[in-house]
Coordinates of N, CA and C in Angstrom, one line a residue:
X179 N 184.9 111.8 32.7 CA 185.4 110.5 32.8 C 184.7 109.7 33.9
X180 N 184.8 110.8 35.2 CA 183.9 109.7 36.3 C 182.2 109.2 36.1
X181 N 182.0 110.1 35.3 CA 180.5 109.8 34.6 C 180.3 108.5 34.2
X182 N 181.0 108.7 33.0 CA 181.0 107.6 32.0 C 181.6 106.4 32.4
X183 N 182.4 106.2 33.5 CA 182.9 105.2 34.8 C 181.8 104.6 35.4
X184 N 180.9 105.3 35.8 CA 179.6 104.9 36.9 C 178.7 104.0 35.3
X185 N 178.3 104.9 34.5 CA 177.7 104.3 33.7 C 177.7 102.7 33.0
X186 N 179.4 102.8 32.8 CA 179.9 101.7 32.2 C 180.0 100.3 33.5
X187 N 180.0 100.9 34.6 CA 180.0 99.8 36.2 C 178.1 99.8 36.4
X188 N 177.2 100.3 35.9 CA 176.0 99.9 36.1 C 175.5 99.0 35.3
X189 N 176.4 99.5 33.7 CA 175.6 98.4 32.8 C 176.1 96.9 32.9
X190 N 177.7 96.9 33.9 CA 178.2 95.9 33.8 C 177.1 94.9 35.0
X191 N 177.1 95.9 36.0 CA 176.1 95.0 37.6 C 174.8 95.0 36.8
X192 N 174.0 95.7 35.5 CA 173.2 94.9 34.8 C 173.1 93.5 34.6
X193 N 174.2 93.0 34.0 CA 174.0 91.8 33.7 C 174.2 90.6 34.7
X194 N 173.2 89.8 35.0 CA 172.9 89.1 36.0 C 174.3 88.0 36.4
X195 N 174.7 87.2 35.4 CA 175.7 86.4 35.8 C 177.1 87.2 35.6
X196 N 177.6 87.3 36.2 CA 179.3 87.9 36.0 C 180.0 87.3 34.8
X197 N 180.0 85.8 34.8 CA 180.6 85.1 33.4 C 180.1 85.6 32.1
X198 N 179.1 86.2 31.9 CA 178.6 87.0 30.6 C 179.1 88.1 30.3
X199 N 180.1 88.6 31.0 CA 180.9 89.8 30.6 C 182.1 89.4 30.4
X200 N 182.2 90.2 29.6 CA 183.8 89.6 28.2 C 184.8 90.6 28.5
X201 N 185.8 90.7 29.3 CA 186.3 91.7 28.7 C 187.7 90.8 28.1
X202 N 188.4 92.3 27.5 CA 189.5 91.9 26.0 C 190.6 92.7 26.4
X203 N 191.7 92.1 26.1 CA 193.0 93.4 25.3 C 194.1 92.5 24.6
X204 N 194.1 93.2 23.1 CA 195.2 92.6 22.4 C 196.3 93.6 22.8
X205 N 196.7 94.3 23.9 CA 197.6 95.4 23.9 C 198.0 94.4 24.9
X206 N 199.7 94.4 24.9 CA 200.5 93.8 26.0 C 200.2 94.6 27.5
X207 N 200.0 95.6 27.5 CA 199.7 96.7 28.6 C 198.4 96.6 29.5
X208 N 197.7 95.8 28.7 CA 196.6 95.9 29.2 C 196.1 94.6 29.8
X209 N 196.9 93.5 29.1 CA 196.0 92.3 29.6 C 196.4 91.7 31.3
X210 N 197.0 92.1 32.1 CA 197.4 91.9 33.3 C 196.2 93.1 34.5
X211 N 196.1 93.8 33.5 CA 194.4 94.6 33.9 C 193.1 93.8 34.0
X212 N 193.3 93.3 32.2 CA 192.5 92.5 32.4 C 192.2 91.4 33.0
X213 N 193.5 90.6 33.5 CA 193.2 89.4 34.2 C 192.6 89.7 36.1
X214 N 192.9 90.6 35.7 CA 193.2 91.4 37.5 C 191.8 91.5 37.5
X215 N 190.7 92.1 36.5 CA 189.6 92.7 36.8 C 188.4 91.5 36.4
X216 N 189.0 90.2 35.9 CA 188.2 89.4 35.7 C 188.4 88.2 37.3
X217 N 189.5 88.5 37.4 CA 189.4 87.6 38.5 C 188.5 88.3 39.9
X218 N 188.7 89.3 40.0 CA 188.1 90.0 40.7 C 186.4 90.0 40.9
X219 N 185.9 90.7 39.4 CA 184.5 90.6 39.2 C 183.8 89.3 38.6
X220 N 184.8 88.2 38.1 CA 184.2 86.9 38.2 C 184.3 87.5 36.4
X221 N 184.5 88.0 35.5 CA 184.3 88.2 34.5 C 184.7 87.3 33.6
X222 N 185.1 87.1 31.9 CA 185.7 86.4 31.5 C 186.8 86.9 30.9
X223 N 187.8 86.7 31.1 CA 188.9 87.7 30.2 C 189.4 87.0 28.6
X224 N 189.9 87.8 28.0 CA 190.4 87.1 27.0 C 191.4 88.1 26.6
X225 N 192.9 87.4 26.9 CA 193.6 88.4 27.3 C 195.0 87.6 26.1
X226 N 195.3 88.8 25.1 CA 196.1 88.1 24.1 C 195.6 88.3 22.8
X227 N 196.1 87.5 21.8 CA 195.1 87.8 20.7 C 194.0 86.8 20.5
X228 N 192.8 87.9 20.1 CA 191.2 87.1 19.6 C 191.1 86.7 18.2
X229 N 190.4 85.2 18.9 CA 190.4 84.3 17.8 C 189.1 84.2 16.9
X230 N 189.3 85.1 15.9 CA 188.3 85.4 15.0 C 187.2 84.6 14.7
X231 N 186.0 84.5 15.1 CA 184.9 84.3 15.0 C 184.4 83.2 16.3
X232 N 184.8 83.9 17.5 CA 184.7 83.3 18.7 C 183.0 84.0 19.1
X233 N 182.2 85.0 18.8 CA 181.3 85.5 19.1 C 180.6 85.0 18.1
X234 N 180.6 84.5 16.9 CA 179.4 84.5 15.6 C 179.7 83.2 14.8
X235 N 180.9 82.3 15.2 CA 180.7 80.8 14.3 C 180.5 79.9 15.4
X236 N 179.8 79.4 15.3 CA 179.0 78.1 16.6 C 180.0 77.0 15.6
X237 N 181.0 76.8 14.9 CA 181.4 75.4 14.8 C 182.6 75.3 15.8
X238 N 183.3 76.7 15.9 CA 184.5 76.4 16.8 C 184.0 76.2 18.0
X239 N 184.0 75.0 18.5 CA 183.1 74.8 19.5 C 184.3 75.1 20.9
X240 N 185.3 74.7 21.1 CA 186.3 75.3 22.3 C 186.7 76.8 22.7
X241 N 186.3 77.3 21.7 CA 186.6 79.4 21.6 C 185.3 79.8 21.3
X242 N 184.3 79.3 21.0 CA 183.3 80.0 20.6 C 182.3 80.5 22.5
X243 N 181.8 81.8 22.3 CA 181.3 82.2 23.5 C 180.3 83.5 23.0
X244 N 179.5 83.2 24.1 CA 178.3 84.5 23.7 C 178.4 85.4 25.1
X245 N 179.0 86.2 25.2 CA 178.6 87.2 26.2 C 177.4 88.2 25.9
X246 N 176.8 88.7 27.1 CA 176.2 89.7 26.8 C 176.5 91.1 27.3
X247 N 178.0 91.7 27.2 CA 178.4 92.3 27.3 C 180.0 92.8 27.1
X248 N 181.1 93.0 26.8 CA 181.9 93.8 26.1 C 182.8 94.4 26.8
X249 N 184.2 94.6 27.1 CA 184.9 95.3 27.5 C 185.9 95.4 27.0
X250 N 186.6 96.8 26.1 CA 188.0 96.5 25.4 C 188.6 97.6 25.9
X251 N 189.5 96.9 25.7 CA 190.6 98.2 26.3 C 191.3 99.3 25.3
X252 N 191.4 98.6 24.2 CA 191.8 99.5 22.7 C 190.9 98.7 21.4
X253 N 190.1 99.8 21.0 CA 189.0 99.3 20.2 C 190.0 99.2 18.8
X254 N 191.1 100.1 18.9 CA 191.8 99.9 17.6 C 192.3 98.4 17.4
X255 N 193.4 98.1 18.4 CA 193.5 96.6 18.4 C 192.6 95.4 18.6
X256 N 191.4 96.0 19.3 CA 190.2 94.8 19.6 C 189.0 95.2 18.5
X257 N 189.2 95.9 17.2 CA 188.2 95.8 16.6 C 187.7 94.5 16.2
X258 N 188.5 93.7 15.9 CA 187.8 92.0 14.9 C 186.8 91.4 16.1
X259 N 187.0 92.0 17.6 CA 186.1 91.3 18.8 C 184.6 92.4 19.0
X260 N 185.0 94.1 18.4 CA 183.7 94.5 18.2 C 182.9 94.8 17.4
X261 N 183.9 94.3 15.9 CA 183.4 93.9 14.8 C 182.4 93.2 14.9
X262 N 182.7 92.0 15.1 CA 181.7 90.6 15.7 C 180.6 90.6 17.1
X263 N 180.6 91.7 18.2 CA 179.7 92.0 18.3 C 178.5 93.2 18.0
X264 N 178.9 93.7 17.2 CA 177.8 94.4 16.5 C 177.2 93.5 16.0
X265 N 177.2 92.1 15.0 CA 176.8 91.4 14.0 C 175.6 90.6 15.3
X266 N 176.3 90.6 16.6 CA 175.3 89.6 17.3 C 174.4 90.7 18.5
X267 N 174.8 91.7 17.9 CA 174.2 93.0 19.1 C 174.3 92.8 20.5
X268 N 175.5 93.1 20.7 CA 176.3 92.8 22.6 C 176.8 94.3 22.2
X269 N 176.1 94.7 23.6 CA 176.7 96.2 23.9 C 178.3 95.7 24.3
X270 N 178.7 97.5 23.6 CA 180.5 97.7 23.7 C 181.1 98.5 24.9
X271 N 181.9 98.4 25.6 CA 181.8 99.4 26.5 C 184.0 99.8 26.3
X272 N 184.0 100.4 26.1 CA 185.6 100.6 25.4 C 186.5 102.1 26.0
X273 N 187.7 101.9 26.0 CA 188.3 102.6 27.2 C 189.1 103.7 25.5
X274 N 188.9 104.6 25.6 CA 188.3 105.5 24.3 C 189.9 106.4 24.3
X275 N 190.2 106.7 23.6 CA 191.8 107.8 23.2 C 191.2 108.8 22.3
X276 N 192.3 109.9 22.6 CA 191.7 110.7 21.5 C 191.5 110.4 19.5
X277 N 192.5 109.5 19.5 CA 192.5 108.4 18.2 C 191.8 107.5 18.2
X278 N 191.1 106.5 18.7 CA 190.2 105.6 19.1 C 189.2 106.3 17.4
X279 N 188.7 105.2 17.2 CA 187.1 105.3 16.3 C 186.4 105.1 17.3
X280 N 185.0 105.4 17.0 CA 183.5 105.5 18.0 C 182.6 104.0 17.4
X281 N 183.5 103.3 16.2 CA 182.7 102.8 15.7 C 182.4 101.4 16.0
X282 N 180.5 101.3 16.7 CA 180.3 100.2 17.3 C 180.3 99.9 19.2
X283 N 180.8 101.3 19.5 CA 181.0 101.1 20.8 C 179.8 101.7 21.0
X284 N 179.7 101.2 22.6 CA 177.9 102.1 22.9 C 178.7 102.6 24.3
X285 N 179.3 102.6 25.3 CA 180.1 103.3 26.2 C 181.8 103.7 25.7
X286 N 181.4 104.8 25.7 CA 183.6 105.1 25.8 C 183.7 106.0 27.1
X287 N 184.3 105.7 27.3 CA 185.5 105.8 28.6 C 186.6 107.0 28.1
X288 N 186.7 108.1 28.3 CA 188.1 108.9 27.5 C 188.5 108.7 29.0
X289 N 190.1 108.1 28.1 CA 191.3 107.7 28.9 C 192.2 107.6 28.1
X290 N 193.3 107.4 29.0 CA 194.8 107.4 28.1 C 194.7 105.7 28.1
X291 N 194.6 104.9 26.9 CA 194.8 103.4 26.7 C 196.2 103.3 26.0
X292 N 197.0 103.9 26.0 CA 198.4 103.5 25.5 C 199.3 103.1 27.1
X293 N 199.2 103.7 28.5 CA 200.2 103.5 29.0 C 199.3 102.3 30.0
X294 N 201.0 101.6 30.8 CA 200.3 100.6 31.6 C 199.5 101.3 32.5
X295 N 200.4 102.0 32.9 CA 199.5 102.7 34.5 C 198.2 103.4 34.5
X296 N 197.9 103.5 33.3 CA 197.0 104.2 33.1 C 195.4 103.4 33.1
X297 N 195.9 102.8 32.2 CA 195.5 101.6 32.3 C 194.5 100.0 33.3
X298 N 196.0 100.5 34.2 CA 195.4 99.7 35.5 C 194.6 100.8 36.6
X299 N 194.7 102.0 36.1 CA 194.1 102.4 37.3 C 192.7 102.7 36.6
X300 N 192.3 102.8 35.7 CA 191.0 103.2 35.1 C 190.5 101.6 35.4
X301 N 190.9 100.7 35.0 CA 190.2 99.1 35.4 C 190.4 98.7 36.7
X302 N 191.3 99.4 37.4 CA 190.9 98.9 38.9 C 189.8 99.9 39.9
X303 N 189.6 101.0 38.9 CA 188.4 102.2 39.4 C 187.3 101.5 38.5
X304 N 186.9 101.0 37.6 CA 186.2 100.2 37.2 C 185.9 99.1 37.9
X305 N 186.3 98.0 38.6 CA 186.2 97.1 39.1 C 185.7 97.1 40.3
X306 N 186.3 98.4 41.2 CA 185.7 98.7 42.3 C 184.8 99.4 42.5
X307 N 184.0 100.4 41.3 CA 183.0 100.7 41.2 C 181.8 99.5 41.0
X308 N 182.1 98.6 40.1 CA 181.1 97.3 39.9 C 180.9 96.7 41.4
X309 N 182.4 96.3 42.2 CA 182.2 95.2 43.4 C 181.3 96.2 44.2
X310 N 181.5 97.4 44.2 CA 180.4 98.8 45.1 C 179.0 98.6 44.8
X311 N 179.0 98.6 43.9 CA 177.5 98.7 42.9 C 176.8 97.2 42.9
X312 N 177.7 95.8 43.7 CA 177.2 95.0 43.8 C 176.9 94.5 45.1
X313 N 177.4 95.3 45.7 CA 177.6 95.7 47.4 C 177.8 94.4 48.1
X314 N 179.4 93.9 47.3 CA 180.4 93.1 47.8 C 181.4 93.9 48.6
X315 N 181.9 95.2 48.3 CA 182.4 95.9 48.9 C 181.5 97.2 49.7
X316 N 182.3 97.5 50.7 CA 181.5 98.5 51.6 C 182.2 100.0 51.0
X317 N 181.1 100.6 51.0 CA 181.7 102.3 50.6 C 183.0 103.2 51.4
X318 N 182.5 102.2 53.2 CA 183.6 103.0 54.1 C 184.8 102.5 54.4
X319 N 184.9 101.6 53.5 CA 186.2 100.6 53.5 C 187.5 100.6 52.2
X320 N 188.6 101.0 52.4 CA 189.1 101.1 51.4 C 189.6 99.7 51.1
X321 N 189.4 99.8 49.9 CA 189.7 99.0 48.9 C 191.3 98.2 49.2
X322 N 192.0 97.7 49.3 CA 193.3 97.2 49.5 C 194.4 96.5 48.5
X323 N 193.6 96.4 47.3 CA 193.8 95.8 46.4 C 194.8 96.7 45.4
X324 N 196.1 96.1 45.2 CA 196.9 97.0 44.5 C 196.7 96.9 43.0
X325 N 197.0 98.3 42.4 CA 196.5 99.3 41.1 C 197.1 97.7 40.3

């Protein structure tokens, strides 16, 4: 899991502007993670339910968005968001269950995505691996920020 943590916090400090990283959760459990980890890393959250064809119809012009990059928290509930980025080819990066499908994700994360706690603490070790890897935070400093 710590592996696949580092990997998924590299590809995210890949991408040059912070606002190009999407992350998602249609799970009630998860979206106060999400807002936590977007306010944090500057990300964009979309936290609730996604409004189908916000990645691939250019008419909805107020929900429509192009990230170049992906973050779900249950691929079961957020497939219609990684449905639609396969179609525009935005890597997936997805917090994986033993139930979870593989399909379309290019990072999984094995974690427990049903509980809150679980939840927040894999996205707040996610977040502080990114602010490390962007060296906004110092390695010898703990972090203070609650789970």
């Amino acid at each position: 899991t710590w592996e696949k943590l580092l990997l998924a916090a590299r590809a995210i400090v890949a991408v040059e502007n912070p606002k190009d990283v999407c992350i998602i959760s249609a799970r009630t459990y998860g979206q106060r993670a999400v807002l936590k980890f977007a306010s944090y890393t500057g990300a964009l959250p979309i936290a609730g339910r996604f409004t189908p064809g916000a990645f691939t119809n250019h008419v909805i012009q107020d929900k429509f968005r192009e990230p170049r990059l992906l973050i779900a928290i249950d691929p079961a509930l957020d497939h219609q968001a990684i449905r639609e980025t396969a179609y525009t080819n935005i890597p997936v990066i997805a917090l994986c269950n033993t139930d979870s499908l593989p399909n379309f994700v290019d990072i999984g994360i094995p974690c427990n995505n049903k509980g809150i706690k679980s939840i927040g603490c894999i996205v707040w070790m996610l977040a502080r691996e990114v602010l490390r890897m962007r060296g906004t935070l110092s390695r010898q400093l703990k972090w203070e920020v609650m789970v």
